[in-house]
JSON list of C-alpha atoms in Angstrom, two decimals:
[
{"chain": "A", "resi": 1145, "resn": "UNK", "atom": "CA", "xyz": [-60.38, -13.04, 47.23]},
{"chain": "A", "resi": 1146, "resn": "UNK", "atom": "CA", "xyz": [-61.01, -16.67, 47.26]},
{"chain": "A", "resi": 1147, "resn": "UNK", "atom": "CA", "xyz": [-63.69, -18.07, 49.38]},
{"chain": "A", "resi": 1148, "resn": "UNK", "atom": "CA", "xyz": [-63.88, -22.02, 50.26]},
{"chain": "A", "resi": 1149, "resn": "UNK", "atom": "CA", "xyz": [-67.11, -23.51, 51.76]},
{"chain": "A", "resi": 1150, "resn": "UNK", "atom": "CA", "xyz": [-66.19, -26.90, 53.54]},
{"chain": "A", "resi": 1151, "resn": "UNK", "atom": "CA", "xyz": [-68.93, -28.99, 55.16]},
{"chain": "A", "resi": 1152, "resn": "UNK", "atom": "CA", "xyz": [-67.41, -31.73, 57.62]},
{"chain": "A", "resi": 1153, "resn": "UNK", "atom": "CA", "xyz": [-68.33, -34.09, 60.28]},
{"chain": "A", "resi": 1154, "resn": "UNK", "atom": "CA", "xyz": [-67.42, -33.14, 63.92]},
{"chain": "A", "resi": 1155, "resn": "UNK", "atom": "CA", "xyz": [-64.04, -34.71, 64.13]},
{"chain": "A", "resi": 1156, "resn": "UNK", "atom": "CA", "xyz": [-62.90, -33.12, 60.79]},
{"chain": "A", "resi": 1157, "resn": "UNK", "atom": "CA", "xyz": [-64.66, -29.90, 61.90]},
{"chain": "A", "resi": 1158, "resn": "UNK", "atom": "CA", "xyz": [-62.57, -29.70, 64.91]},
{"chain": "A", "resi": 1159, "resn": "UNK", "atom": "CA", "xyz": [-59.18, -30.36, 63.10]},
{"chain": "A", "resi": 1160, "resn": "UNK", "atom": "CA", "xyz": [-60.10, -27.91, 60.29]},
{"chain": "A", "resi": 1161, "resn": "UNK", "atom": "CA", "xyz": [-61.00, -25.34, 62.70]},
{"chain": "A", "resi": 1162, "resn": "UNK", "atom": "CA", "xyz": [-57.70, -25.56, 64.51]},
{"chain": "A", "resi": 1163, "resn": "UNK", "atom": "CA", "xyz": [-56.06, -24.56, 61.40]},
{"chain": "A", "resi": 1164, "resn": "UNK", "atom": "CA", "xyz": [-58.01, -21.44, 60.80]},
{"chain": "A", "resi": 1165, "resn": "UNK", "atom": "CA", "xyz": [-56.94, -17.76, 62.11]},
{"chain": "A", "resi": 1166, "resn": "UNK", "atom": "CA", "xyz": [-59.28, -14.63, 62.56]},
{"chain": "A", "resi": 1167, "resn": "UNK", "atom": "CA", "xyz": [-62.20, -17.20, 63.30]},
{"chain": "A", "resi": 1168, "resn": "UNK", "atom": "CA", "xyz": [-65.73, -15.72, 63.69]},
{"chain": "A", "resi": 1169, "resn": "UNK", "atom": "CA", "xyz": [-68.32, -18.21, 64.95]},
{"chain": "A", "resi": 1170, "resn": "UNK", "atom": "CA", "xyz": [-72.03, -18.10, 63.85]},
{"chain": "A", "resi": 1171, "resn": "UNK", "atom": "CA", "xyz": [-74.83, -20.37, 65.23]},
{"chain": "A", "resi": 1172, "resn": "UNK", "atom": "CA", "xyz": [-75.59, -23.32, 63.13]},
{"chain": "A", "resi": 1173, "resn": "UNK", "atom": "CA", "xyz": [-79.10, -23.62, 61.50]},
{"chain": "A", "resi": 1174, "resn": "UNK", "atom": "CA", "xyz": [-79.60, -27.13, 62.88]},
{"chain": "A", "resi": 1175, "resn": "UNK", "atom": "CA", "xyz": [-79.80, -27.55, 66.55]},
{"chain": "A", "resi": 1176, "resn": "UNK", "atom": "CA", "xyz": [-76.86, -29.67, 67.99]},
{"chain": "A", "resi": 1177, "resn": "UNK", "atom": "CA", "xyz": [-74.73, -29.07, 64.94]},
{"chain": "A", "resi": 1178, "resn": "UNK", "atom": "CA", "xyz": [-71.27, -27.44, 65.36]},
{"chain": "A", "resi": 1179, "resn": "UNK", "atom": "CA", "xyz": [-71.19, -23.57, 65.00]},
{"chain": "A", "resi": 1180, "resn": "UNK", "atom": "CA", "xyz": [-70.45, -22.42, 61.55]},
{"chain": "A", "resi": 1181, "resn": "UNK", "atom": "CA", "xyz": [-66.90, -20.73, 61.33]},
{"chain": "A", "resi": 1182, "resn": "UNK", "atom": "CA", "xyz": [-65.57, -18.23, 59.17]},
{"chain": "A", "resi": 1183, "resn": "UNK", "atom": "CA", "xyz": [-61.74, -17.87, 59.28]},
{"chain": "A", "resi": 1184, "resn": "UNK", "atom": "CA", "xyz": [-58.69, -17.46, 57.35]},
{"chain": "A", "resi": 1185, "resn": "UNK", "atom": "CA", "xyz": [-56.40, -20.05, 56.24]},
{"chain": "A", "resi": 1186, "resn": "UNK", "atom": "CA", "xyz": [-53.30, -18.44, 54.53]},
{"chain": "A", "resi": 1187, "resn": "UNK", "atom": "CA", "xyz": [-54.99, -15.97, 51.80]},
{"chain": "A", "resi": 1188, "resn": "UNK", "atom": "CA", "xyz": [-58.12, -17.80, 51.74]},
{"chain": "A", "resi": 1189, "resn": "UNK", "atom": "CA", "xyz": [-61.35, -17.15, 53.42]},
{"chain": "A", "resi": 1190, "resn": "UNK", "atom": "CA", "xyz": [-63.07, -20.43, 54.61]},
{"chain": "A", "resi": 1191, "resn": "UNK", "atom": "CA", "xyz": [-66.41, -20.93, 55.66]},
{"chain": "A", "resi": 1192, "resn": "UNK", "atom": "CA", "xyz": [-66.63, -24.17, 57.76]},
{"chain": "A", "resi": 1193, "resn": "UNK", "atom": "CA", "xyz": [-70.05, -25.46, 58.30]}
]
C-alpha cells in the first residue's frame, strides 16, 4: 500500500478532493481549516490536509 500526504490551499484542496473516492472526513486541528480527507486515488491512499 502506498500512502500520499498532500497539504493544499483551499482551492487546490477542493479540486483534489473532487478526484478522490471512498472519502472519509476528519475535523482539522486548526479552527476554520478545511477538513482532513482520507480517500483513494486509483490504487493510492491519499490523506489531504
